[in-house]
mmCIF file of C-alpha atoms in Angstrom:
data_model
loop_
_atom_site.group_PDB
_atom_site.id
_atom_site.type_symbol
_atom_site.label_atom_id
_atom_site.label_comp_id
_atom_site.label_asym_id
_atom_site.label_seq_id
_atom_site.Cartn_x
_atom_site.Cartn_y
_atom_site.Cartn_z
ATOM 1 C CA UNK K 1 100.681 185.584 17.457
ATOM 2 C CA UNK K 2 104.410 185.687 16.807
ATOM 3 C CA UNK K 3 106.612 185.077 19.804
ATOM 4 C CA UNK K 4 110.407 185.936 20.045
ATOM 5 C CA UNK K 5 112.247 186.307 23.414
ATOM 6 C CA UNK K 6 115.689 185.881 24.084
ATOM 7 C CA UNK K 7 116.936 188.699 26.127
ATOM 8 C CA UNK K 8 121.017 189.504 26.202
ATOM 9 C CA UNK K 9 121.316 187.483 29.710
ATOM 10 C CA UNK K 10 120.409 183.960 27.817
ATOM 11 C CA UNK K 11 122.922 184.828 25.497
ATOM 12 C CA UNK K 12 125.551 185.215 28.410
ATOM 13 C CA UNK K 13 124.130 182.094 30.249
ATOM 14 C CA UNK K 14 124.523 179.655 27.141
ATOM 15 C CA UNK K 15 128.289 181.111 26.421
ATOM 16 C CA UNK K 16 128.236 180.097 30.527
ATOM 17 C CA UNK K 17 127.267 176.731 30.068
ATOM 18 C CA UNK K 18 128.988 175.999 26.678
ATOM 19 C CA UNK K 19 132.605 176.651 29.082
ATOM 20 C CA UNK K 20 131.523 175.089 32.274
ATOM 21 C CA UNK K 21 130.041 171.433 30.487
ATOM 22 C CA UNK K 22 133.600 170.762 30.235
ATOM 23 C CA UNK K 23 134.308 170.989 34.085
ATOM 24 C CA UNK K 24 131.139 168.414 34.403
ATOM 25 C CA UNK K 25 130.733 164.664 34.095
ATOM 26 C CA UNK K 26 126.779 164.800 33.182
ATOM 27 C CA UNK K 27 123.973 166.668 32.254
ATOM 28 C CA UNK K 28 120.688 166.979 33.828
ATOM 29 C CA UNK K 29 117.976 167.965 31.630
ATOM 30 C CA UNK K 30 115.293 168.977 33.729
ATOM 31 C CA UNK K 31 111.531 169.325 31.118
ATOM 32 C CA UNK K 32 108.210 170.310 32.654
ATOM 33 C CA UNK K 33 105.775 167.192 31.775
ATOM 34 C CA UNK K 34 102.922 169.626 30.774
ATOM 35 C CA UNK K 35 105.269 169.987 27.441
ATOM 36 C CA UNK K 36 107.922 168.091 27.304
ATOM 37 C CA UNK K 37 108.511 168.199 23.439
ATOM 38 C CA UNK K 38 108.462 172.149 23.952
ATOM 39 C CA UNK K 39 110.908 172.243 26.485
ATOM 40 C CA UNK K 40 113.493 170.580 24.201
ATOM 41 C CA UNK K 41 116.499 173.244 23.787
ATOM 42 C CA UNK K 42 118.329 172.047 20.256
ATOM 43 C CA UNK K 43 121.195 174.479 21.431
ATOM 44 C CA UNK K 44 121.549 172.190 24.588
ATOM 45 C CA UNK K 45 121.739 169.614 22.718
ATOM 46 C CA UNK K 46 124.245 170.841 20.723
ATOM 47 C CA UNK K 47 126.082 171.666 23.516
ATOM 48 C CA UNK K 48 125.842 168.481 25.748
ATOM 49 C CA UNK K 49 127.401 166.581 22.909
ATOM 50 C CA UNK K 50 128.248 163.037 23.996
ATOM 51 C CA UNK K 51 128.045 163.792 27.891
ATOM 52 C CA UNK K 52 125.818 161.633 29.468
ATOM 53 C CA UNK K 53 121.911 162.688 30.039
ATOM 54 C CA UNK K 54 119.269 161.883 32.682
ATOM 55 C CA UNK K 55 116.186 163.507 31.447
ATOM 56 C CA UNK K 56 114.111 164.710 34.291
ATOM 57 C CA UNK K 57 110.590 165.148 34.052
ATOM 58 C CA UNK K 58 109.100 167.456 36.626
ATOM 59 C CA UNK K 59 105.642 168.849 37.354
ATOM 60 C CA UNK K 60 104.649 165.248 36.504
ATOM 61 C CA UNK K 61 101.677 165.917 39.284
ATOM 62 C CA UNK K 62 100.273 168.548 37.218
ATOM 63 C CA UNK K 63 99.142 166.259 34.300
ATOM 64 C CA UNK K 64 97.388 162.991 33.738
ATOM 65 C CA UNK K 65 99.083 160.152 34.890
ATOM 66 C CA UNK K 66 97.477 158.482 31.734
ATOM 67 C CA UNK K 67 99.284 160.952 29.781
ATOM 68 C CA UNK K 68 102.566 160.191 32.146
ATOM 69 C CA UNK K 69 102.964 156.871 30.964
ATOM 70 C CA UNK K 70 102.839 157.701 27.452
ATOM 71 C CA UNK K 71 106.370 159.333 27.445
ATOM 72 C CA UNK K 72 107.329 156.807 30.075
ATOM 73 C CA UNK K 73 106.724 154.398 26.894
ATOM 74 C CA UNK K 74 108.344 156.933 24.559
ATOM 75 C CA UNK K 75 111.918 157.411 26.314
ATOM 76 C CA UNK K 76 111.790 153.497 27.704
ATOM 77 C CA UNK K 77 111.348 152.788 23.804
ATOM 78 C CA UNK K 78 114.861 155.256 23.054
ATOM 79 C CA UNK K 79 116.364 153.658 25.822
ATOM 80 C CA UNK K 80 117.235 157.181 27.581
ATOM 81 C CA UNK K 81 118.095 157.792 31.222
ATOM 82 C CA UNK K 82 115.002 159.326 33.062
ATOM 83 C CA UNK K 83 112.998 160.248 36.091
ATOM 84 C CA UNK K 84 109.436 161.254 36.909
ATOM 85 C CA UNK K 85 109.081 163.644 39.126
ATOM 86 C CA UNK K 86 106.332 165.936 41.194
ATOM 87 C CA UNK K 87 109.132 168.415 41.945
ATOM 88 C CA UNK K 88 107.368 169.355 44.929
ATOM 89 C CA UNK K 89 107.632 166.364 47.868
ATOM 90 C CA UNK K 90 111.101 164.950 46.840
ATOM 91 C CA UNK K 91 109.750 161.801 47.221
ATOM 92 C CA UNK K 92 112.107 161.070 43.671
ATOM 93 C CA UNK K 93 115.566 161.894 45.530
ATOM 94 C CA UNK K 94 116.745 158.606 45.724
ATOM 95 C CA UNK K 95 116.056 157.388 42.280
ATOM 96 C CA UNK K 96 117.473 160.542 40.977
ATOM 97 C CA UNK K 97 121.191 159.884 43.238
ATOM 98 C CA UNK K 98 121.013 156.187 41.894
ATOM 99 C CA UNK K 99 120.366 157.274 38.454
ATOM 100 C CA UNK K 100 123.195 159.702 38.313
ATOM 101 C CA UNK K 101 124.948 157.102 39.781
ATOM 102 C CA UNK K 102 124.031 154.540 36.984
ATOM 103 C CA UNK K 103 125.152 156.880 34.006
ATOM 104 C CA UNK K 104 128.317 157.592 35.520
ATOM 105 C CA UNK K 105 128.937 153.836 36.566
ATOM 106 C CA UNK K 106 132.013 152.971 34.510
ATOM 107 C CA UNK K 107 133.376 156.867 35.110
ATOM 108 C CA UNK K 108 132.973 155.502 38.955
ATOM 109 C CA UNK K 109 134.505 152.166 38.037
ATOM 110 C CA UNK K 110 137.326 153.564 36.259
ATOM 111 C CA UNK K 111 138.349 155.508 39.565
ATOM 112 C CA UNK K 112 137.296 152.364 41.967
ATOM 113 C CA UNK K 113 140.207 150.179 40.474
ATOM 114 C CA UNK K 114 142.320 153.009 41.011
ATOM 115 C CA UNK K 115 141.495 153.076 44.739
ATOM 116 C CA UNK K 116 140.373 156.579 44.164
ATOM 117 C CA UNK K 117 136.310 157.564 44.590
ATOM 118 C CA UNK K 118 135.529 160.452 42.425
ATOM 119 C CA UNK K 119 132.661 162.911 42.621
ATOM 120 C CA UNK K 120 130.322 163.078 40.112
ATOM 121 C CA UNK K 121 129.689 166.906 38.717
ATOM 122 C CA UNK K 122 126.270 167.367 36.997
ATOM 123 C CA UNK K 123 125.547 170.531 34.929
ATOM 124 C CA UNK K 124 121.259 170.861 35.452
ATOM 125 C CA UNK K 125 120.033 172.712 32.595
ATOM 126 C CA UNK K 126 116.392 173.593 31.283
ATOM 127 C CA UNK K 127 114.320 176.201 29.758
ATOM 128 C CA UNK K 128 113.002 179.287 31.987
ATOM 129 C CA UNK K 129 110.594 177.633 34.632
ATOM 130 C CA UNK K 130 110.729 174.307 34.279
ATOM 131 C CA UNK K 131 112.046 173.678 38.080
ATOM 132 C CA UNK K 132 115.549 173.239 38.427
ATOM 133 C CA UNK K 133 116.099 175.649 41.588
ATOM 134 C CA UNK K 134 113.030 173.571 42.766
ATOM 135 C CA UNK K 135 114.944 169.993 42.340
ATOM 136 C CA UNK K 136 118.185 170.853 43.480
ATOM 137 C CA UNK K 137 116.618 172.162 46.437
ATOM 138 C CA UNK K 138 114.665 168.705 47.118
ATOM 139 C CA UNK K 139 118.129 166.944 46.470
ATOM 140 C CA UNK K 140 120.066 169.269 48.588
ATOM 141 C CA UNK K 141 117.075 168.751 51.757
ATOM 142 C CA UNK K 142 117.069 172.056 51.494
ATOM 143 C CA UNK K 143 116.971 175.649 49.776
ATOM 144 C CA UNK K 144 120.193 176.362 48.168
ATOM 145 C CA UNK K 145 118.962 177.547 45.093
ATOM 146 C CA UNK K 146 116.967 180.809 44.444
ATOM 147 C CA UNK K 147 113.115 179.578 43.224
ATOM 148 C CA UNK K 148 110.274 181.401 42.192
ATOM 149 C CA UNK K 149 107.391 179.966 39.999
ATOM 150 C CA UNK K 150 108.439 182.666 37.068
ATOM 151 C CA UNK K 151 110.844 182.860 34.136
ATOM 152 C CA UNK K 152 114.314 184.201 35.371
ATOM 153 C CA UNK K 153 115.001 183.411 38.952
ATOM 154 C CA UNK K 154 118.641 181.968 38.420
ATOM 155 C CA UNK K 155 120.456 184.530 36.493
ATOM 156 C CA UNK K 156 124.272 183.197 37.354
ATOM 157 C CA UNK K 157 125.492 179.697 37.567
ATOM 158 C CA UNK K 158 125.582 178.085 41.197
ATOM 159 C CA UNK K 159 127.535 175.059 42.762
ATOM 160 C CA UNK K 160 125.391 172.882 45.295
ATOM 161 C CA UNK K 161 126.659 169.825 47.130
ATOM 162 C CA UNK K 162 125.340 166.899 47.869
ATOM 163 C CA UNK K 163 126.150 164.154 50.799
ATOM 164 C CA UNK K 164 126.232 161.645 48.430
ATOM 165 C CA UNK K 165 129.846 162.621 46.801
ATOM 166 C CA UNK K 166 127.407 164.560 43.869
ATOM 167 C CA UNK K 167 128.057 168.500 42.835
ATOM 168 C CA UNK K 168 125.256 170.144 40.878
ATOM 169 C CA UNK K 169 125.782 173.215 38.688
ATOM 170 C CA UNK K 170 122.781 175.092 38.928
ATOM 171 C CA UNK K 171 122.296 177.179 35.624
ATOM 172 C CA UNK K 172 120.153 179.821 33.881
ATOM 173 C CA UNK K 173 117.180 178.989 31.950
ATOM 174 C CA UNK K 174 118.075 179.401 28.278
ATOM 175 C CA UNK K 175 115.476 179.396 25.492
ATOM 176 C CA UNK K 176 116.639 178.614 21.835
ATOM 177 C CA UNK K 177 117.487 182.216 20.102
ATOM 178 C CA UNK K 178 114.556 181.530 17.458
ATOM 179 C CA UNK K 179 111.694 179.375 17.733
ATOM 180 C CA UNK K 180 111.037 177.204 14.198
ATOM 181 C CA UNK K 181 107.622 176.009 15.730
ATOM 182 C CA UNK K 182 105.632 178.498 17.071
ATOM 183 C CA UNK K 183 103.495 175.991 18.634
ATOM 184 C CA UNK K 184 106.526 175.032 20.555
ATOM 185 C CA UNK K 185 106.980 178.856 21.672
ATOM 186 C CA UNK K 186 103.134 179.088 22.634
ATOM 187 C CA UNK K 187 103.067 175.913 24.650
ATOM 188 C CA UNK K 188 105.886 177.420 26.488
ATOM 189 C CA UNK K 189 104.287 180.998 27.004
ATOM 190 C CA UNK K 190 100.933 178.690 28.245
ATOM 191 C CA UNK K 191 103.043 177.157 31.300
ATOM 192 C CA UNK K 192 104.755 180.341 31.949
ATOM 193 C CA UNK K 193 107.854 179.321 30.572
ATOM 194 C CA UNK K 194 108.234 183.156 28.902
ATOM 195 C CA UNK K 195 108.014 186.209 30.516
ATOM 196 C CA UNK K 196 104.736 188.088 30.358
ATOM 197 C CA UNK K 197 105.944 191.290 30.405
ATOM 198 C CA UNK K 198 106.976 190.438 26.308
ATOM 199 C CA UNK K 199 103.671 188.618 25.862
ATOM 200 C CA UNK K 200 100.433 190.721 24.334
ATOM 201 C CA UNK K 201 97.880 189.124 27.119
ATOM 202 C CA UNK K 202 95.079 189.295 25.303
ATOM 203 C CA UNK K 203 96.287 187.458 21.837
ATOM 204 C CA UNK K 204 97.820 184.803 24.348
ATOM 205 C CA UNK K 205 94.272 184.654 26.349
ATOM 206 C CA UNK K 206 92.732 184.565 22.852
ATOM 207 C CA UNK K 207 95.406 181.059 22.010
ATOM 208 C CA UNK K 208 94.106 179.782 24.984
ATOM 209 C CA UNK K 209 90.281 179.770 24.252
ATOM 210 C CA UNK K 210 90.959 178.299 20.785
ATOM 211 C CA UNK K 211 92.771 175.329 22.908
ATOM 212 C CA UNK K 212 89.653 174.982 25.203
ATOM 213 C CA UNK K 213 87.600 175.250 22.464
ATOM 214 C CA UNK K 214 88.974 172.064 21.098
ATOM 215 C CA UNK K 215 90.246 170.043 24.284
ATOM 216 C CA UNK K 216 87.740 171.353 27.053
ATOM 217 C CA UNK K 217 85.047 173.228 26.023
ATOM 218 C CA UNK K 218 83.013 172.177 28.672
ATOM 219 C CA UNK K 219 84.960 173.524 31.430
ATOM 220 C CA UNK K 220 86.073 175.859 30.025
ATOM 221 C CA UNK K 221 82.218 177.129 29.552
ATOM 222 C CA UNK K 222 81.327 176.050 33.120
ATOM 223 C CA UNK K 223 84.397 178.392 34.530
ATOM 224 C CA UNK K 224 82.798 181.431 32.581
ATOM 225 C CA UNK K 225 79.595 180.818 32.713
ATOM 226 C CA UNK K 226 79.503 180.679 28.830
ATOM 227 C CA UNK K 227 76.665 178.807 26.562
ATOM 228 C CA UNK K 228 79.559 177.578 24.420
ATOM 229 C CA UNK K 229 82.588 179.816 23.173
ATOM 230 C CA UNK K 230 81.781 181.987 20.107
ATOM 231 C CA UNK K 231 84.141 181.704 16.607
ATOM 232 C CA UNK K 232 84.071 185.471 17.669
ATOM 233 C CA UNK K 233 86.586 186.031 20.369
ATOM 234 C CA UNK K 234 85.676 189.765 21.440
ATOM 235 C CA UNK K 235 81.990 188.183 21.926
ATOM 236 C CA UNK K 236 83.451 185.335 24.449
ATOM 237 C CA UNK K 237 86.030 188.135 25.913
ATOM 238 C CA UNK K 238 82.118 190.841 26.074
ATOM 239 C CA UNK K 239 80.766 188.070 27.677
ATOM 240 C CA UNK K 240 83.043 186.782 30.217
ATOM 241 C CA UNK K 241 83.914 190.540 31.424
ATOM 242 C CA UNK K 242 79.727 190.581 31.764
ATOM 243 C CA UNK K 243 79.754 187.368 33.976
ATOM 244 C CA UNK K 244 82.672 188.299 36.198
ATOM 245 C CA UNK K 245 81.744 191.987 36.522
ATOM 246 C CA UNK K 246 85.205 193.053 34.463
ATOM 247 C CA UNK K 247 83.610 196.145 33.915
ATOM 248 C CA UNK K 248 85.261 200.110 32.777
ATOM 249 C CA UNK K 249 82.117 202.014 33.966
ATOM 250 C CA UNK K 250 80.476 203.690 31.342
ATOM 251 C CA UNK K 251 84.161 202.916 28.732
ATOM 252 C CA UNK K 252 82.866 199.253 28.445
ATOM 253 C CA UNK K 253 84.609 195.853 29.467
ATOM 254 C CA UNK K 254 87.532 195.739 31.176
ATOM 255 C CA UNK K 255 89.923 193.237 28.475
ATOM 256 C CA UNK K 256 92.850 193.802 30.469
ATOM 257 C CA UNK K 257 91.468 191.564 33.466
ATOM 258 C CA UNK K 258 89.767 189.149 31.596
ATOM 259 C CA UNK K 259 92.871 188.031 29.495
ATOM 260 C CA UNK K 260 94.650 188.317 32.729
ATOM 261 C CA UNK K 261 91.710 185.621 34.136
ATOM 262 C CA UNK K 262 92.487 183.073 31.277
ATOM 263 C CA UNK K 263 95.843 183.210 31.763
ATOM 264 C CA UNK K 264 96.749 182.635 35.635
ATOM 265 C CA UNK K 265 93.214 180.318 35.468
ATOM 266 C CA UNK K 266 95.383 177.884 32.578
ATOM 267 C CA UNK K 267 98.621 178.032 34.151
ATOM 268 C CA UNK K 268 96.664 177.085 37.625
ATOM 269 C CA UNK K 269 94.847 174.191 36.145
ATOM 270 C CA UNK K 270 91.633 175.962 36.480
ATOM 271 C CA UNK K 271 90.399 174.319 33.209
ATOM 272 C CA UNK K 272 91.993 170.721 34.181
ATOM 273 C CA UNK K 273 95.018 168.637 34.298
ATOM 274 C CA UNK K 274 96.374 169.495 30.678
ATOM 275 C CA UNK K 275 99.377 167.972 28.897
ATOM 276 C CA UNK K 276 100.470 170.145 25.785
ATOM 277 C CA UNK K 277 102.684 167.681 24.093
ATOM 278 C CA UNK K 278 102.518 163.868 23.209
ATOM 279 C CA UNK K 279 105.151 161.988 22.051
ATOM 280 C CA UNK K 280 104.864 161.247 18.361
#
């Protein structure tokens, strides 16, 4: 399975955000825990430059917290700026404020013995999905940013203030324009990172069995009601339509619904708490 998706509106958002870092102090870097190492933009990075970064791991509540700590270790160990976060209770706010706070310290001193107190502009930025609408929402106390749990939401760039003396520029997610790793590209199109619509469902469904095959068989069989999962994927896909009653009359099994069943079932943790990328 060969994926490729970046549609002419990513190509207008990172020409966007390649002008605007240089009306911004800082750069938030929001990555969805479930694959962090996916989520990694090298065209970002290209872009940030030597701005400072605060790394913001959401969705951390979707993953084990044993698998947490790991790149808790990781970015402790590169010294880099970061948060954990659950992206859904806000319960990180704080820590996020002083954080922003801390990386733009001597910017902030600078002014201070100037008498002057400046505001600190941070440009969030992220692949499709990942939750930045979400957290500048939970910093802002409330919805200012358009969310949706789906690639695409933000599709133009968006100023949000907080009390604090903070702006955020709320931005498009951007994918890089070619993927090197396809593993990176397929961990993405597991969390729903890429759109669906330019997926083939049933060679992603057919990804995601291999991947239960070798991380969670068990539940995998338990949520199907499967003896174990055949090397032969139409035989699993014959026998889970059978189970579920995915049936096309007298035409056979109905495919359609049962990739459609391994997909939402993954992305809703159906088959457990799984992290797709550990630090190396």
């Amino acid at each position: 399975m060969h994926i490729q998706w970046y549609p002419g509106h990513m190509t207008k958002a990172m020409r966007m955000m390649q002008e605007s870092v240089k009306q911004v102090n800082c750069v938030i870097y929001v990555l969805d825990c479930r694959a962090v190492s996916s989520c990694i933009n090298p065209k970002f990075d290209e872009m940030i430059k030597d701005k400072p970064v605060l790394y913001i791991l959401t969705k951390s509540d979707l993953v084990e917290q044993k698998d947490v700590k790991l790149w808790i270790n990781y970015l402790n160990s590169k010294n880099q700026k970061f948060v954990v976060a659950d992206n859904i209770s806000g319960r990180q706010r704080n820590q996020i404020i002083e954080k922003l706070k801390d990386i733009n310290s001597q910017m902030i001193e600078r002014y201070a013995q100037k008498g002057a107190k400046k505001t600190i502009r941070a440009m969030v930025v992220g692949v499709p999905n990942t939750g930045k609408s979400t957290l500048i929402n939970c910093l802002c106390k409330d919805k200012r940013a358009a969310v949706g749990n789906r690639p695409g939401v933000t599709r133009g760039k968006q100023w949000v203030s907080l009390a604090e003396g903070i702006e955020l520029l709320d931005t498009p997610g951007a994918l890089p324009p070619a993927f090197e790793d396809q593993q990176k590209a397929l961990n993405l199109a597991f969390i729903g990172c890429i759109k669906e619509e330019i997926l083939h469902l049933d060679d992603l469904a057919i990804e995601i069995i291999k991947y239960c095959k070798s991380h969670c068989c068990e539940v995998f069989c338990q949520r199907y009601r499967l003896q174990n999962i055949s090397e032969d994927m139409v035989e699993v896909f014959d026998e889970i339509a059978k189970n579920r009653g995915y049936l096309l009359g007298k035409k056979g099994y109905d495919y359609d619904r049962v990739a459609k069943a391994i997909v939402t079932d993954f992305k809703s943790q159906k088959f457990g708490k799984i992290m797709l990328d550990y630090p190396n």
